[in-house]
XYZ file of C-alpha atoms in Angstrom:
477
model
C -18.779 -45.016 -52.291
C -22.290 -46.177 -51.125
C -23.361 -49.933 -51.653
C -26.771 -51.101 -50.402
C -26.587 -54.849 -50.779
C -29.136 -57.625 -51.193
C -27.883 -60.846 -52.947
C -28.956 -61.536 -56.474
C -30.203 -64.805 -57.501
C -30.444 -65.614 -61.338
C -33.604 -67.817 -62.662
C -31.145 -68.627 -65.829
C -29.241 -69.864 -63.000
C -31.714 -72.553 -61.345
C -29.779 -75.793 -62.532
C -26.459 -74.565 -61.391
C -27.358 -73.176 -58.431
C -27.600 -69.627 -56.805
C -25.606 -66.872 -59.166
C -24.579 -63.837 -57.130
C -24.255 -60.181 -59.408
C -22.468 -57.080 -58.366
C -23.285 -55.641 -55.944
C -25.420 -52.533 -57.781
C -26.613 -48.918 -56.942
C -29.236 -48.508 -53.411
C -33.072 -50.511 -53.779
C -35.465 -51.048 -51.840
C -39.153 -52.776 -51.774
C -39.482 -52.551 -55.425
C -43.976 -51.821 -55.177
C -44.020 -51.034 -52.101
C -45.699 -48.506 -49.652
C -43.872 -45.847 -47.627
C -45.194 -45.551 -44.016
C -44.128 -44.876 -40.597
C -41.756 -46.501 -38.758
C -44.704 -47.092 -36.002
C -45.997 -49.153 -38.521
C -43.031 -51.265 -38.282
C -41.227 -50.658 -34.985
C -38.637 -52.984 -35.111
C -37.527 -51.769 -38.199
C -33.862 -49.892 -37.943
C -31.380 -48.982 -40.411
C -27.914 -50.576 -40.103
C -25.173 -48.648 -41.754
C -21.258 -48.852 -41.843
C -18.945 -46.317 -42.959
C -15.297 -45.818 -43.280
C -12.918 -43.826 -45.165
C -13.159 -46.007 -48.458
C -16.907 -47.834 -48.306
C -20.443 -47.313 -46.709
C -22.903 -50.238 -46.658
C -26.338 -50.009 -45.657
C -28.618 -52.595 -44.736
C -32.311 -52.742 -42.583
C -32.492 -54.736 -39.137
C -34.547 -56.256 -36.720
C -34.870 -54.746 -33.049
C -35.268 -58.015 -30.875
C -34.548 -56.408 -27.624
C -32.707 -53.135 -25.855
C -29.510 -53.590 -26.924
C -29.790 -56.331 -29.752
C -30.125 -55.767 -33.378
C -30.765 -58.789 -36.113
C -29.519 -58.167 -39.475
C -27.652 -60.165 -42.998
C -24.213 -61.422 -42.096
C -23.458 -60.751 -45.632
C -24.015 -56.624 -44.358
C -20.749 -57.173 -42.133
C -18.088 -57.667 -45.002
C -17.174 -55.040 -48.133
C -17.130 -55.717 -51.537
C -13.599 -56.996 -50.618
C -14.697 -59.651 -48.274
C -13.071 -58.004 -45.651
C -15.751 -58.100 -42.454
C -16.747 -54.521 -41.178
C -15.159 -53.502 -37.668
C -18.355 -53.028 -34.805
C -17.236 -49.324 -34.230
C -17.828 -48.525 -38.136
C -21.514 -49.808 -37.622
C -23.920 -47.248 -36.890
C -28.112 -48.488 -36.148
C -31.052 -45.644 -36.866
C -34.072 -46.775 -34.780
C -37.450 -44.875 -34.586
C -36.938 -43.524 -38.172
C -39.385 -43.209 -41.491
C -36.999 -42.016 -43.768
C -32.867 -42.011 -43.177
C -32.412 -39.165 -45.259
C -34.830 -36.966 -42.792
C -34.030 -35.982 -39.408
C -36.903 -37.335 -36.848
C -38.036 -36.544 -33.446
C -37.976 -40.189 -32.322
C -34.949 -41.113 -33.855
C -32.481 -42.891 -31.918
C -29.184 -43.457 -33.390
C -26.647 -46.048 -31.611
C -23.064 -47.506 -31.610
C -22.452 -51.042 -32.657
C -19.705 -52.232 -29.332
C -19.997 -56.231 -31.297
C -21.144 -58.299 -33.943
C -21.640 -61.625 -34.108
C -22.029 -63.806 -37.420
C -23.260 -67.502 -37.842
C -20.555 -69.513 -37.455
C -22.503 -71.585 -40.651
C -22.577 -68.958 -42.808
C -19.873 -68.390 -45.207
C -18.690 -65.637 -47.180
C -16.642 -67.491 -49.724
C -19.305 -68.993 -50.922
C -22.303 -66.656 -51.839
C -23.543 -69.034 -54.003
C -25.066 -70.407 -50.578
C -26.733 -67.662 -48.292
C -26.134 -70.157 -45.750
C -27.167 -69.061 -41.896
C -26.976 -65.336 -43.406
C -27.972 -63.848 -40.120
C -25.787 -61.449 -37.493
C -26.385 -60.028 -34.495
C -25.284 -56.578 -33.448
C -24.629 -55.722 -29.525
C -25.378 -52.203 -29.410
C -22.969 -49.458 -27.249
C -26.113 -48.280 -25.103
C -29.806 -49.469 -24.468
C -32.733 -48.355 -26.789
C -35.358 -46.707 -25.412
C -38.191 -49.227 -26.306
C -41.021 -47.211 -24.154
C -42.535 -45.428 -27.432
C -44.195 -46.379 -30.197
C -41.527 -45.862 -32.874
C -39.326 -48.113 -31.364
C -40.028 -51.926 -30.031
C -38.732 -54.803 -30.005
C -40.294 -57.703 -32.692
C -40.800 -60.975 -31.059
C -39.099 -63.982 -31.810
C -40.575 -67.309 -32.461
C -41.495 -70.235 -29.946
C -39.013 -72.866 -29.713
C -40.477 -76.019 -31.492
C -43.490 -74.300 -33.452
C -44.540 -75.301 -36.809
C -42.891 -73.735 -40.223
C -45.052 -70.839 -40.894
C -46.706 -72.225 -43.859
C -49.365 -69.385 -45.432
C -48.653 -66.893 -42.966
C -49.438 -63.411 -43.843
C -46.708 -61.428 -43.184
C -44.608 -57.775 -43.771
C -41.420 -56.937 -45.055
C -39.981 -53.153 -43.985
C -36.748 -51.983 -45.519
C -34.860 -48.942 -46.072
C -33.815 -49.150 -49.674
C -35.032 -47.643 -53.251
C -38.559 -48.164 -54.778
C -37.402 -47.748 -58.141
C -34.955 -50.941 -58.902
C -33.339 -48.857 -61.563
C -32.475 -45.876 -59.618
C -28.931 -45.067 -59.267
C -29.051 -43.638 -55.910
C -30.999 -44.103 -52.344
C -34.138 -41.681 -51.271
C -34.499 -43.087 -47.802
C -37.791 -44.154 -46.955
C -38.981 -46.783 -44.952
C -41.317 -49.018 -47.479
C -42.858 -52.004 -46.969
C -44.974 -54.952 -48.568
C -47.223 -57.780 -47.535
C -46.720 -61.391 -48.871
C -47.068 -64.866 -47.822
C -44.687 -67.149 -46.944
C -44.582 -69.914 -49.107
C -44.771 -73.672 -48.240
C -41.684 -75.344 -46.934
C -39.230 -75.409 -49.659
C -41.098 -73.743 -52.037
C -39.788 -70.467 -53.595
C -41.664 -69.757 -56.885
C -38.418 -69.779 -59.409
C -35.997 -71.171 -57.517
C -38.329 -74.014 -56.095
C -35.789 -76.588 -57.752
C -32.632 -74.873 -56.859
C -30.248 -77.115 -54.547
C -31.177 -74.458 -51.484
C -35.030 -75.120 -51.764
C -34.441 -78.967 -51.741
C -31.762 -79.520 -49.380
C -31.716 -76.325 -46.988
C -35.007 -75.592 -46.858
C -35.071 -76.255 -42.931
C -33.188 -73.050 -42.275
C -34.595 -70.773 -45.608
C -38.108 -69.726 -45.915
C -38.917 -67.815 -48.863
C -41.828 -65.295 -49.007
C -44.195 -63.720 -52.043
C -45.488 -60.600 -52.535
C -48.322 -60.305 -55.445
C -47.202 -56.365 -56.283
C -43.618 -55.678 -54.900
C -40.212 -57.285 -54.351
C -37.180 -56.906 -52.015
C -34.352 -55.556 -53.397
C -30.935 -54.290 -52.855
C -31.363 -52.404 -49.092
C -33.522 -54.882 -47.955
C -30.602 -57.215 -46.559
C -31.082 -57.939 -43.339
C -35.035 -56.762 -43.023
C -37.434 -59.046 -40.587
C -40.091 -60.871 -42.004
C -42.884 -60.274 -39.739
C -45.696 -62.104 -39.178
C -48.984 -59.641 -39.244
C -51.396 -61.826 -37.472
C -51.474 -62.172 -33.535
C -48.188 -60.840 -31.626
C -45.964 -59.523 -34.474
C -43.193 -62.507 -34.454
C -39.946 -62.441 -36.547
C -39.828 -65.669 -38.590
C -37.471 -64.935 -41.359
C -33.990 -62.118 -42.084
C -34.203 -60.928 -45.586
C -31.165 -62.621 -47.586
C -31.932 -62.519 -51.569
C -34.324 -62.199 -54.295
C -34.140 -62.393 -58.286
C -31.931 -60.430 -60.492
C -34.011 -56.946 -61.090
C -36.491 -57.713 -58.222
C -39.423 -58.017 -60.361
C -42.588 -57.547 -58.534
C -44.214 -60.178 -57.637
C -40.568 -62.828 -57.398
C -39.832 -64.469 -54.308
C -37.794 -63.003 -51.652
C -35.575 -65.383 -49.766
C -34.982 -65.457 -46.157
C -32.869 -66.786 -43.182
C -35.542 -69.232 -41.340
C -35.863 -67.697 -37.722
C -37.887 -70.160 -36.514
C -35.311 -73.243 -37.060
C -33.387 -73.960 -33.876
C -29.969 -73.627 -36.266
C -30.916 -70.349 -36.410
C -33.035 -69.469 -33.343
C -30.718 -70.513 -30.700
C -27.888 -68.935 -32.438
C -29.997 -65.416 -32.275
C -30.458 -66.302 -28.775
C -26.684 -66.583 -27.834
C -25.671 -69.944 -28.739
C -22.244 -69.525 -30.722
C -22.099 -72.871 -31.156
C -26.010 -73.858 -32.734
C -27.213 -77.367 -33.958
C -27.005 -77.894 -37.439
C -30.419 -78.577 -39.134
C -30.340 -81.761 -41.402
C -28.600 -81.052 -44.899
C -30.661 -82.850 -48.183
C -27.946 -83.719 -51.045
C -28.435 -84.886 -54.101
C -28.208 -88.562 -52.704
C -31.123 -87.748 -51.157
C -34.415 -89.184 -52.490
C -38.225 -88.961 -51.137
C -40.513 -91.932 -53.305
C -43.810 -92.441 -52.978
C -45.264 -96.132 -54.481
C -48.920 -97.836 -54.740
C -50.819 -100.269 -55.590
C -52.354 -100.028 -59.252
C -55.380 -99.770 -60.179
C -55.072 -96.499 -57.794
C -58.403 -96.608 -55.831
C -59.692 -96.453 -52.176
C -58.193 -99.115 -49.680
C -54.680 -99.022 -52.038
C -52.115 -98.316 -49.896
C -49.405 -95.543 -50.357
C -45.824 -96.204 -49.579
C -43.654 -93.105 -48.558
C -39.655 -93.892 -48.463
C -36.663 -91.456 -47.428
C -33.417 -92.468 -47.958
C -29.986 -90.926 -48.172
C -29.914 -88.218 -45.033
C -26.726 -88.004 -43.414
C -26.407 -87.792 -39.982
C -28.840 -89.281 -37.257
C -32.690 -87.681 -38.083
C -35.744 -88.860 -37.406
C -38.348 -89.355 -40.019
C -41.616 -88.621 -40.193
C -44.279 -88.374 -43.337
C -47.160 -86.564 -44.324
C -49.475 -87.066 -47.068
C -51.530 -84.654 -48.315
C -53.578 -83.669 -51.017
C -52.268 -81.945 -54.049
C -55.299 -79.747 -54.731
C -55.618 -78.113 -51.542
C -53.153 -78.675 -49.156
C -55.028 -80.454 -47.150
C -52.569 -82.604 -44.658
C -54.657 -86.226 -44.591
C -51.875 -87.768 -41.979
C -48.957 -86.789 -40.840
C -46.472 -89.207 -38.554
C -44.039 -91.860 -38.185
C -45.967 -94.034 -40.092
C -44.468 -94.570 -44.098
C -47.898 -95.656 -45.250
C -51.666 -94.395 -45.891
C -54.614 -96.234 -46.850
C -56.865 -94.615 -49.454
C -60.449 -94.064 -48.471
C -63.588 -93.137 -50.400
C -63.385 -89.573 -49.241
C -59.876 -89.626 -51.363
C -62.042 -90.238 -54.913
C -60.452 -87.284 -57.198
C -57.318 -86.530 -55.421
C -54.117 -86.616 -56.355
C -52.103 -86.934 -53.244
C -48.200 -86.062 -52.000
C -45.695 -87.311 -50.177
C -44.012 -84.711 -47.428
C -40.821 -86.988 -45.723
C -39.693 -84.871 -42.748
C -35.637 -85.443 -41.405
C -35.481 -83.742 -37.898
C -32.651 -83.663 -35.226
C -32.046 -80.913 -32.707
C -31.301 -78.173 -35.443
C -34.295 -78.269 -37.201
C -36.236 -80.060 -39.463
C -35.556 -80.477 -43.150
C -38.436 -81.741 -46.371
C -38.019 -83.860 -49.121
C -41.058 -84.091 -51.879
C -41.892 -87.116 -53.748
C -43.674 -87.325 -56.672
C -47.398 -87.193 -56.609
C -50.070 -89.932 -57.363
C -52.211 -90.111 -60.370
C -56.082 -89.050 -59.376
C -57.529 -91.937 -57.176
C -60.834 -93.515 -59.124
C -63.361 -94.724 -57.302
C -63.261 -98.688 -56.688
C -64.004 -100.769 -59.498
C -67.603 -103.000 -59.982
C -68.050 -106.208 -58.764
C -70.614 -108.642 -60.854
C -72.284 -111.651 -60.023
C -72.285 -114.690 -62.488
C -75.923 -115.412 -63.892
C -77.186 -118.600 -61.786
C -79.091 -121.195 -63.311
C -82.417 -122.227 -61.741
C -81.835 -123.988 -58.363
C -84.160 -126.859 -57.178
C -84.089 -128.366 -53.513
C -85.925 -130.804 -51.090
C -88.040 -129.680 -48.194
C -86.163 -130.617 -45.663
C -82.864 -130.568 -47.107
C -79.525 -128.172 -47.079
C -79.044 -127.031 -50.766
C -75.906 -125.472 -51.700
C -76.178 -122.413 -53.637
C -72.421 -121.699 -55.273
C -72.571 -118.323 -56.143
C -69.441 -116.802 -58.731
C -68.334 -113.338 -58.012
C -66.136 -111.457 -60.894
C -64.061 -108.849 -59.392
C -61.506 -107.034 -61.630
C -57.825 -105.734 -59.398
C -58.378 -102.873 -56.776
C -60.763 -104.206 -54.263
C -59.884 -105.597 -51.423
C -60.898 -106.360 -47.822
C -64.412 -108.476 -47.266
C -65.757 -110.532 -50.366
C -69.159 -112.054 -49.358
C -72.181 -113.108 -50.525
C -75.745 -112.985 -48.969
C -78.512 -115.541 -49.993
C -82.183 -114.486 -49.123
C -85.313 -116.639 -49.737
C -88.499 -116.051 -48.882
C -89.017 -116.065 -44.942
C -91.456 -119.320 -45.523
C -88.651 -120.954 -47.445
C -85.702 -120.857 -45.371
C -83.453 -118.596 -43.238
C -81.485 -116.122 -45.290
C -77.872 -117.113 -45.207
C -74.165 -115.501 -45.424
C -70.329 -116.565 -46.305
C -67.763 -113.945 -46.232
C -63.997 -113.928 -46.494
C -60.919 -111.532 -46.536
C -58.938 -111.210 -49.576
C -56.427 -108.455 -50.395
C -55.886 -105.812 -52.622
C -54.804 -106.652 -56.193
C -57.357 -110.025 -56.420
C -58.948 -110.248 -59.187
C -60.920 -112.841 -61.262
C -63.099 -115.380 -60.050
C -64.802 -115.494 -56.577
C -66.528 -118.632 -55.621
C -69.064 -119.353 -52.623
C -70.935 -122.140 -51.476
C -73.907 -121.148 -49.429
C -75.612 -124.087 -47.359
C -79.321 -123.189 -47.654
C -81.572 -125.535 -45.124
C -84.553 -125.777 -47.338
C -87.772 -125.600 -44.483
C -89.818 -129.108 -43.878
C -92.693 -126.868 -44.337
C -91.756 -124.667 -47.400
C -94.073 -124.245 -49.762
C -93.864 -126.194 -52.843
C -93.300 -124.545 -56.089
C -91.474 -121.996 -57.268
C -89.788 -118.949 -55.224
C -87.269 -116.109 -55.797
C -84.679 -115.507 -53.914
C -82.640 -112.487 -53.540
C -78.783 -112.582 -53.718
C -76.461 -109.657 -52.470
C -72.531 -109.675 -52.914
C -69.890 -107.285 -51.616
C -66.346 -107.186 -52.412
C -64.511 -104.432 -50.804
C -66.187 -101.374 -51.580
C -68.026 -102.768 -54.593
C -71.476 -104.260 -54.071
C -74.178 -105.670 -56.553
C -77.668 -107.446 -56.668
C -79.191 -110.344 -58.365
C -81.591 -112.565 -57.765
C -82.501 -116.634 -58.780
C -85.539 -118.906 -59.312
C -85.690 -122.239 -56.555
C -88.368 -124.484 -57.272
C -88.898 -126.686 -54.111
C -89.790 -130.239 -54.021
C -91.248 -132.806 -51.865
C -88.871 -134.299 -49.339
């Protein structure tokens, strides 16, 4: 009996979590293209076979004598985990059913599986990586077989990426039985904790440090795709995710889901650490808010809270905008002021939990579209009359409405022969509103012309400004 596996995951499903089918008849990239396995180097196929069951899976080559693949490709339909000397790896091959100059088939002498991954519980997909020791070096000299790099310690979640997918599986989802060729599609990874379908299953929010999850616009992973690399195809070809699961049917176009490579929970384990840091774990206790100031315009400030992680993290935020992605901060600080350049946005909340295993994201809800600030007006003045010679006050009333904030001033400019022009200013915060009052000494000249002048009056009240002006008539001392 032949079983090529790749867990199911059920969108009917989404609420209650991942839902794990039978395991069904051989697939592979469901749209995709066969090519060459120079294309795809690293590629292998990983098969076990005894008397009673034969599972087949793809692989990563990562060096000589090391092979990445599922750990859900180690254990039968049973449960039972595979022995090492029933696992048999096909490197420098385009199609398994095809005999091929470069092929070079190898022994598995040990396995290793994440000690975080669990096969009771499927509904997981937990740290579903293994690592296969392999009985005798590969020749890595040629071009069908090399080893795929593996990602800097420390460097950034692979947001956008363009990346490839190579698996030895069926095109046709429906098929009842393998071909052999080695397929592949291109897709994107998807932002951090996003995974089109399942975006608000519990393993998007609260595992997303360790899964990445990756879209193709025209194909799909399917069963025989376990285990597969998700390669980056910009730059040095770099491993950054092992195929896991994708939806029920593998429609084109649905997410694929993959172990995170890049997290140290699952990086340092590849690497030889049997004993890996645990990335933080989200629960449903966990909450991300973000709160402002209302009317929601520039110089409001934006209040990002995390609460709820278990465990010693450290937290860090980033707001960005909605729209495009655009990251407008990112740091230990909980709180951004709004500036004019934010007029039309709607902007996010990212809260960040790191410790040594990686870092896990929490999404808050987003703002309403910032407006621009609102309009400050000047009260109508009555005519003013003064004393050459003398200081008049000029009270000046400013009506402001909530949502400005910062400097409130006002600006009182008569003609040069009349008297200096003079300023008041003061700091008020956001949410004022109502009225504004100045007093503005004006020292009326000994030599001012008598008569009647106008003088111009400017007022500013945060980002709001406005104009007026008033008649003086000047007197005699």
């Amino acid at each position: 009996m032949g079983v090529r596996l790749l867990r199911f995951l059920a969108l009917a499903a989404i609420v209650g979590g991942i839902v794990t089918g039978a395991a069904s008849s051989a697939r592979q990239v469901v749209g995709g293209t066969p090519i060459q396995v120079q294309s795809a180097p690293w590629a292998v196929f990983v098969q076990s076979d005894t008397d009673a069951f034969e599972l087949d899976c793809s692989g990563s080559v990562i060096d000589a004598t090391h092979v990445v693949t599922a750990a859900h490709c180690m254990f039968d339909t049973n449960g039972t985990k595979v022995d090492a000397a029933d696992i048999t790896v096909l490197a420098g091959i385009s199609n398994f059913q095809a005999p091929d100059s470069t092929e070079q088939q190898r022994p598995v002498s040990s396995l290793r599986i994440h000690p975080g991954f669990d096969r009771t519980n499927e509904t997981s997909g937990i740290d579903d990586v293994a690592v296969l020791t392999l009985a005798a070096p590969l020749d890595l000299s040629g071009p069908a077989v090399r080893a795929v790099a593996l990602p800097v310690a420390g460097a950034p979640f692979p947001r956008g990426a363009s990346t490839t997918v190579a698996g030895f599986g069926l095109e046709d989802a429906h098929a009842s039985s393998a071909n052999g060729p080695l397929e592949s599609s291109n897709g994107t990874v998807e932002w951090q904790g996003g995974c089109g379908g399942f975006s608000f299953n519990d393993f998007a929010l609260y595992d997303n440090g360790i899964i990445l999850c990756e879209q193709s616009p025209t194909s799909a992973i399917c069963n025989g795709d376990s285990g597969a690399g998700v390669v980056t195809t910009s730059g040095t070809p770099t491993l950054v995710g092992v195929a896991d699961a994708g939806e029920d049917g593998c429609p084109p176009g649905s997410d694929g889901i993959a172990a995170y490579v890049g997290a140290p929970e699952i990086l340092s384990f590849i690497q030889g650490n049997d004993s890996p840091p645990t990335a933080p774990r989200g629960s449903r206790a966990t909450t991300s808010d973000l709160s402002w100031g209302a009317p929601l315009v520039p110089r409001d400030t934006l209040r990002c809270a995390a609460a709820g992680w278990p465990g010693s993290v450290q937290l860090s935020y980033a707001f960005f905008d909605v729209s495009s992605g655009t990251i407008l901060q990112n740091g230990a600080s909980s709180t951004f002021v709004l500036t004019a350049a934010d007029i039309g946005r709607t902007v996010e909340c990212e809260t960040e939990a790191t410790n040594s295993g990686g870092t896990t994201v929490g999404y808050t809800n987003a703002t309403p579209r910032v407006e621009p600030p609102p309009k400050v007006r000047i009260a109508r003045i009555a005519p003013l009359a003064g004393r050459r010679g003398r200081t008049l006050i000029v009270s000046v009333v400013l009506t402001a409405p909530a949502g400005l904030s910062g400097t409130f001033g006002v600006c009182v400019a008569p003609p040069a022969a009349v008297a200096a022009r003079r300023c008041v200013n003061r700091t008020e915060p956001f949410g004022a509103s109502g009225a504004f009052r100045f007093a503005v000494p004006l020292a009326i000249k000994s030599s001012a012309p008598v008569g009647a002048a106008r003088i111009a009056i400017d007022a500013v009240a945060g980002l709001s400004a406005a104009k007026t002006t008033a008649t003086l008539r000047v007197a005699k001392s």
